[in-house]
PDB file of C-alpha atoms in Angstrom:
ATOM      1  CA  MET A   6      39.837-176.497 223.109  1.00 49.00           C
ATOM      2  CA  LEU A   7      36.168-175.898 222.246  1.00 46.00           C
ATOM      3  CA  SER A   8      36.937-172.451 220.843  1.00 48.00           C
ATOM      4  CA  LEU A   9      39.603-173.956 218.559  1.00 47.00           C
ATOM      5  CA  LEU A  10      37.115-176.570 217.342  1.00 46.00           C
ATOM      6  CA  ALA A  11      34.478-173.867 216.735  1.00 45.00           C
ATOM      7  CA  ALA A  12      37.014-171.770 214.815  1.00 45.00           C
ATOM      8  CA  CYS A  13      37.853-174.739 212.570  1.00 45.00           C
ATOM      9  CA  ARG A  14      34.163-175.342 211.868  1.00 43.00           C
ATOM     10  CA  GLN A  15      33.679-171.681 210.975  1.00 42.00           C
ATOM     11  CA  GLU A  16      36.490-171.916 208.407  1.00 45.00           C
ATOM     12  CA  GLU A  17      34.836-174.983 206.871  1.00 55.00           C
ATOM     13  CA  ASN A  18      31.493-173.178 206.621  1.00 61.00           C
ATOM     14  CA  PRO A  19      32.188-169.488 206.078  1.00 65.00           C
ATOM     15  CA  PRO A  20      29.261-167.166 206.799  1.00 80.00           C
ATOM     16  CA  ILE A  21      26.821-166.671 203.930  1.00 82.00           C
ATOM     17  CA  ASP A  22      27.173-163.296 202.230  1.00 87.00           C
ATOM     18  CA  THR A  23      23.567-162.134 202.008  1.00 87.00           C
ATOM     19  CA  ARG A  24      24.290-158.713 200.530  1.00 90.00           C
ATOM     20  CA  PRO A  25      22.072-158.050 197.506  1.00 90.00           C
ATOM     21  CA  LEU A  26      23.650-158.022 194.076  1.00 92.00           C
ATOM     22  CA  PRO A  27      24.798-154.578 192.953  1.00 90.00           C
ATOM     23  CA  SER A  28      22.130-152.446 191.300  1.00 91.00           C
ATOM     24  CA  VAL A  29      24.609-150.986 188.803  1.00 91.00           C
ATOM     25  CA  ALA A  30      26.897-153.047 186.560  1.00 90.00           C
ATOM     26  CA  ALA A  31      30.485-152.195 187.437  1.00 91.00           C
ATOM     27  CA  SER A  32      33.861-153.598 186.419  1.00 93.00           C
ATOM     28  CA  PRO A  33      35.545-155.947 186.509  1.00 96.00           C
ATOM     29  CA  PHE A  34      33.401-157.780 183.975  1.00 95.00           C
ATOM     30  CA  VAL A  35      33.531-161.355 182.737  1.00 96.00           C
ATOM     31  CA  CYS A  36      32.391-162.285 179.235  1.00 95.00           C
ATOM     32  CA  ASP A  37      32.571-158.508 178.550  1.00 89.00           C
ATOM     33  CA  LEU A  38      29.169-157.700 180.114  1.00 92.00           C
ATOM     34  CA  VAL A  39      28.679-159.682 183.344  1.00 96.00           C
ATOM     35  CA  PRO A  40      29.829-158.040 186.604  1.00 97.00           C
ATOM     36  CA  LEU A  41      32.249-160.366 188.417  1.00 97.00           C
ATOM     37  CA  GLU A  42      31.116-159.217 191.872  1.00 96.00           C
ATOM     38  CA  ALA A  43      27.527-160.226 191.075  1.00 96.00           C
ATOM     39  CA  VAL A  44      28.763-163.648 189.895  1.00 97.00           C
ATOM     40  CA  ARG A  45      30.742-164.087 193.119  1.00 96.00           C
ATOM     41  CA  LEU A  46      27.809-163.155 195.337  1.00 95.00           C
ATOM     42  CA  MET A  47      25.230-165.361 193.660  1.00 95.00           C
ATOM     43  CA  THR A  48      27.489-168.431 193.272  1.00 95.00           C
ATOM     44  CA  GLY A  49      29.586-168.039 196.422  1.00 94.00           C
ATOM     45  CA  LEU A  50      32.711-168.656 194.304  1.00 95.00           C
ATOM     46  CA  ARG A  51      35.677-166.324 194.852  1.00 93.00           C
ATOM     47  CA  ASP A  52      37.748-167.561 191.891  1.00 95.00           C
ATOM     48  CA  PRO A  53      35.347-169.194 189.412  1.00 96.00           C
ATOM     49  CA  ILE A  54      36.370-170.570 186.040  1.00 97.00           C
ATOM     50  CA  ILE A  55      34.661-168.473 183.367  1.00 97.00           C
ATOM     51  CA  GLU A  56      34.198-169.245 179.677  1.00 97.00           C
ATOM     52  CA  GLY A  57      32.243-167.701 176.861  1.00 96.00           C
ATOM     53  CA  ALA A  58      31.414-164.476 175.086  1.00 93.00           C
ATOM     54  CA  PHE A  59      28.545-162.659 173.422  1.00 91.00           C
ATOM     55  CA  ASP A  60      28.628-161.684 169.742  1.00 85.00           C
ATOM     56  CA  MET A  61      26.181-158.923 168.858  1.00 77.00           C
ATOM     57  CA  THR A  62      26.944-159.143 165.136  1.00 75.00           C
ATOM     58  CA  VAL A  63      26.685-162.882 164.509  1.00 63.00           C
ATOM     59  CA  GLY A  64      23.403-162.505 162.608  1.00 58.00           C
ATOM     60  CA  GLN A  65      24.901-159.947 160.266  1.00 58.00           C
ATOM     61  CA  GLN A  66      27.653-162.438 159.463  1.00 59.00           C
ATOM     62  CA  ILE A  67      25.318-165.406 158.999  1.00 59.00           C
ATOM     63  CA  ASP A  68      22.133-164.165 157.367  1.00 61.00           C
ATOM     64  CA  LYS A  69      22.435-160.355 157.300  1.00 60.00           C
ATOM     65  CA  LEU A  70      19.807-159.938 160.052  1.00 64.00           C
ATOM     66  CA  ASP A  71      20.551-158.070 163.284  1.00 63.00           C
ATOM     67  CA  TYR A  72      20.793-160.354 166.288  1.00 66.00           C
ATOM     68  CA  GLY A  73      23.328-161.502 168.794  1.00 76.00           C
ATOM     69  CA  THR A  74      24.091-164.812 170.424  1.00 84.00           C
ATOM     70  CA  GLY A  75      26.444-166.330 172.934  1.00 90.00           C
ATOM     71  CA  SER A  76      26.817-167.414 176.501  1.00 95.00           C
ATOM     72  CA  CYS A  77      28.780-166.893 179.662  1.00 97.00           C
ATOM     73  CA  ARG A  78      29.428-170.019 181.711  1.00 97.00           C
ATOM     74  CA  VAL A  79      30.712-170.058 185.288  1.00 98.00           C
ATOM     75  CA  TYR A  80      32.252-173.206 186.769  1.00 97.00           C
ATOM     76  CA  GLN A  81      33.396-174.173 190.231  1.00 95.00           C
ATOM     77  CA  PRO A  82      37.218-174.093 190.322  1.00 94.00           C
ATOM     78  CA  THR A  83      37.703-177.381 192.208  1.00 92.00           C
ATOM     79  CA  GLY A  84      36.683-181.018 192.040  1.00 91.00           C
ATOM     80  CA  ASN A  85      35.029-182.043 188.798  1.00 94.00           C
ATOM     81  CA  LYS A  86      34.320-178.324 188.118  1.00 94.00           C
ATOM     82  CA  PRO A  87      30.519-178.391 187.772  1.00 95.00           C
ATOM     83  CA  LYS A  88      28.744-175.486 186.127  1.00 96.00           C
ATOM     84  CA  ALA A  89      27.360-172.984 188.650  1.00 96.00           C
ATOM     85  CA  LEU A  90      25.839-170.298 186.415  1.00 97.00           C
ATOM     86  CA  GLN A  91      25.002-169.894 182.747  1.00 98.00           C
ATOM     87  CA  ILE A  92      23.788-166.786 180.943  1.00 97.00           C
ATOM     88  CA  THR A  93      22.670-167.187 177.338  1.00 95.00           C
ATOM     89  CA  LEU A  94      21.573-164.853 174.569  1.00 93.00           C
ATOM     90  CA  SER A  95      19.814-166.315 171.556  1.00 90.00           C
ATOM     91  CA  PRO A  96      17.399-165.326 168.775  1.00 86.00           C
ATOM     92  CA  ALA A  97      14.996-168.079 169.858  1.00 84.00           C
ATOM     93  CA  GLY A  98      12.624-166.226 172.154  1.00 84.00           C
ATOM     94  CA  SER A  99       8.862-166.186 172.121  1.00 89.00           C
ATOM     95  CA  GLU A 100       6.270-164.522 174.307  1.00 93.00           C
ATOM     96  CA  ASN A 101       4.347-167.811 174.286  1.00 94.00           C
ATOM     97  CA  GLU A 102       7.273-169.525 176.001  1.00 93.00           C
ATOM     98  CA  VAL A 103       7.224-166.903 178.777  1.00 95.00           C
ATOM     99  CA  GLU A 104       3.451-167.201 179.188  1.00 95.00           C
ATOM    100  CA  TRP A 105       3.765-170.995 179.381  1.00 94.00           C
ATOM    101  CA  GLU A 106       6.424-170.687 182.131  1.00 93.00           C
ATOM    102  CA  ILE A 107       4.101-168.376 184.074  1.00 95.00           C
ATOM    103  CA  SER A 108       1.185-170.804 183.649  1.00 95.00           C
ATOM    104  CA  GLN A 109       3.437-173.480 185.184  1.00 92.00           C
ATOM    105  CA  GLY A 110       4.125-171.441 188.327  1.00 92.00           C
ATOM    106  CA  ALA A 111       6.914-169.060 187.359  1.00 95.00           C
ATOM    107  CA  ARG A 112       6.513-165.431 188.357  1.00 97.00           C
ATOM    108  CA  ARG A 113       6.403-162.531 185.919  1.00 97.00           C
ATOM    109  CA  LEU A 114       9.569-160.407 185.809  1.00 97.00           C
ATOM    110  CA  PRO A 115       9.162-156.712 186.542  1.00 96.00           C
ATOM    111  CA  GLU A 116       9.688-154.473 183.521  1.00 95.00           C
ATOM    112  CA  ILE A 117      13.396-154.435 182.764  1.00 95.00           C
ATOM    113  CA  VAL A 118      13.346-153.395 179.105  1.00 93.00           C
ATOM    114  CA  PRO A 119      10.323-151.648 177.532  1.00 93.00           C
ATOM    115  CA  GLY A 120       8.428-154.088 175.330  1.00 92.00           C
ATOM    116  CA  ALA A 121      10.072-157.180 176.843  1.00 94.00           C
ATOM    117  CA  ILE A 122       8.375-159.815 178.983  1.00 96.00           C
ATOM    118  CA  GLY A 123       9.910-162.386 181.238  1.00 97.00           C
ATOM    119  CA  SER A 124       9.551-164.926 183.979  1.00 97.00           C
ATOM    120  CA  TYR A 125      11.607-166.219 186.882  1.00 97.00           C
ATOM    121  CA  GLY A 126      11.468-168.733 189.653  1.00 93.00           C
ATOM    122  CA  GLN A 127      13.155-171.222 191.879  1.00 87.00           C
ATOM    123  CA  ASN A 128      14.000-174.489 190.123  1.00 74.00           C
ATOM    124  CA  GLY A 129      13.439-177.687 192.032  1.00 69.00           C
ATOM    125  CA  PRO A 130      12.443-178.078 195.692  1.00 64.00           C
ATOM    126  CA  ALA A 131      12.196-175.063 198.008  1.00 60.00           C
ATOM    127  CA  ASP A 132      15.504-175.893 199.743  1.00 64.00           C
ATOM    128  CA  ASP A 133      17.377-176.205 196.430  1.00 71.00           C
ATOM    129  CA  ALA A 134      19.680-173.305 195.538  1.00 80.00           C
ATOM    130  CA  ARG A 135      18.746-173.242 191.824  1.00 90.00           C
ATOM    131  CA  ALA A 136      16.802-170.514 190.042  1.00 94.00           C
ATOM    132  CA  ALA A 137      16.312-169.142 186.545  1.00 96.00           C
ATOM    133  CA  ALA A 138      15.018-166.053 184.779  1.00 97.00           C
ATOM    134  CA  MET A 139      14.131-165.525 181.127  1.00 97.00           C
ATOM    135  CA  LEU A 140      13.509-162.255 179.303  1.00 96.00           C
ATOM    136  CA  VAL A 141      12.172-162.078 175.739  1.00 95.00           C
ATOM    137  CA  HIS A 142      12.172-159.017 173.494  1.00 91.00           C
ATOM    138  CA  GLY A 143      10.955-159.804 170.004  1.00 86.00           C
ATOM    139  CA  TYR A 144      12.888-162.928 169.050  1.00 84.00           C
ATOM    140  CA  ASP A 145      15.810-162.156 171.353  1.00 89.00           C
ATOM    141  CA  ARG A 146      15.982-164.121 174.594  1.00 93.00           C
ATOM    142  CA  VAL A 147      18.270-163.839 177.624  1.00 95.00           C
ATOM    143  CA  ILE A 148      18.306-166.650 180.175  1.00 96.00           C
ATOM    144  CA  VAL A 149      20.062-166.456 183.544  1.00 98.00           C
ATOM    145  CA  GLU A 150      20.301-169.966 184.976  1.00 97.00           C
ATOM    146  CA  LEU A 151      21.745-170.363 188.460  1.00 97.00           C
ATOM    147  CA  ILE A 152      22.589-174.054 188.709  1.00 95.00           C
ATOM    148  CA  HIS A 153      24.560-174.038 191.973  1.00 92.00           C
ATOM    149  CA  GLY A 154      23.526-171.047 194.042  1.00 91.00           C
ATOM    150  CA  VAL A 155      24.257-170.375 197.681  1.00 91.00           C
ATOM    151  CA  LYS A 156      21.963-172.011 200.222  1.00 88.00           C
ATOM    152  CA  GLY A 157      20.667-169.272 202.468  1.00 87.00           C
ATOM    153  CA  ARG A 158      20.549-166.595 199.742  1.00 90.00           C
ATOM    154  CA  ASP A 159      17.398-165.624 197.877  1.00 92.00           C
ATOM    155  CA  ASN A 160      18.451-167.294 194.626  1.00 93.00           C
ATOM    156  CA  ALA A 161      15.311-166.216 192.753  1.00 94.00           C
ATOM    157  CA  ALA A 162      16.030-162.588 193.694  1.00 95.00           C
ATOM    158  CA  ASP A 163      19.625-163.096 192.534  1.00 96.00           C
ATOM    159  CA  VAL A 164      18.634-164.194 189.016  1.00 97.00           C
ATOM    160  CA  VAL A 165      16.241-161.234 188.760  1.00 97.00           C
ATOM    161  CA  ALA A 166      18.971-158.841 189.942  1.00 97.00           C
ATOM    162  CA  MET A 167      21.460-160.313 187.450  1.00 97.00           C
ATOM    163  CA  MET A 168      18.860-159.965 184.682  1.00 97.00           C
ATOM    164  CA  LYS A 169      18.420-156.294 185.592  1.00 97.00           C
ATOM    165  CA  LEU A 170      22.198-155.807 185.391  1.00 96.00           C
ATOM    166  CA  ILE A 171      22.831-157.463 182.036  1.00 96.00           C
ATOM    167  CA  ALA A 172      19.625-157.728 179.994  1.00 94.00           C
ATOM    168  CA  PRO A 173      19.277-154.071 179.019  1.00 92.00           C
ATOM    169  CA  LYS A 174      22.684-154.180 177.349  1.00 89.00           C
ATOM    170  CA  LEU A 175      22.331-157.684 175.869  1.00 88.00           C
ATOM    171  CA  ILE A 176      18.751-157.384 174.601  1.00 86.00           C
ATOM    172  CA  LEU A 177      18.968-153.833 173.298  1.00 79.00           C
ATOM    173  CA  ASP A 178      22.333-154.357 171.614  1.00 76.00           C
ATOM    174  CA  ALA A 179      21.014-157.552 170.016  1.00 71.00           C
ATOM    175  CA  THR A 180      17.771-155.958 168.815  1.00 60.00           C
ATOM    176  CA  PRO A 181      17.828-153.167 166.235  1.00 54.00           C
ATOM    177  CA  ALA A 182      15.788-150.091 167.020  1.00 43.00           C
ATOM    178  CA  PRO A 183      12.784-149.793 164.637  1.00 42.00           C
ATOM    179  CA  GLU A 184      14.353-146.900 162.772  1.00 39.00           C
ATOM    180  CA  GLN A 185      17.479-149.028 162.185  1.00 36.00           C
ATOM    181  CA  ALA A 186      15.625-152.121 160.953  1.00 39.00           C
ATOM    182  CA  LYS A 187      16.611-153.253 157.485  1.00 40.00           C
ATOM    183  CA  ASP A 188      14.101-154.026 154.764  1.00 39.00           C
TER     184      ASP A 188
END
């Protein structure tokens, strides 16, 4: 009888998958650039609801400048479907914003893209499963915000790992190389 009760409790609380996020972005992808397996690991959701896209040419359409924008939003598939993860790309970055975050206790991101700076950290109390990372390259900014992470995982390491997977593609595709810059 006790073993049956223990088995039922294990089903209610499946073991935490503590494997690190992949170090290489591999398909299947959501929102065209975000590896689904990384999303599953860091949110603990097997079948998340996913919305959004990134547009690397939106600036050319709006004001003839080269920049991209967009977001990828991940929601829990049950209940009131709260947001678990959001990744955004915008032309609203500034190095001062990163330095301010660091002065407030955030840690400096390791170099992910040459010439870019960033910060990351746990959001809220130490036992909260929220974390965020921000990377700025020129005016382009990528934010990985883990709103509902998995308790027992290193959520700060997860947002850094996700940033390493997606930021090189998002930031560099959104930012023209100097020789391609328009006058």
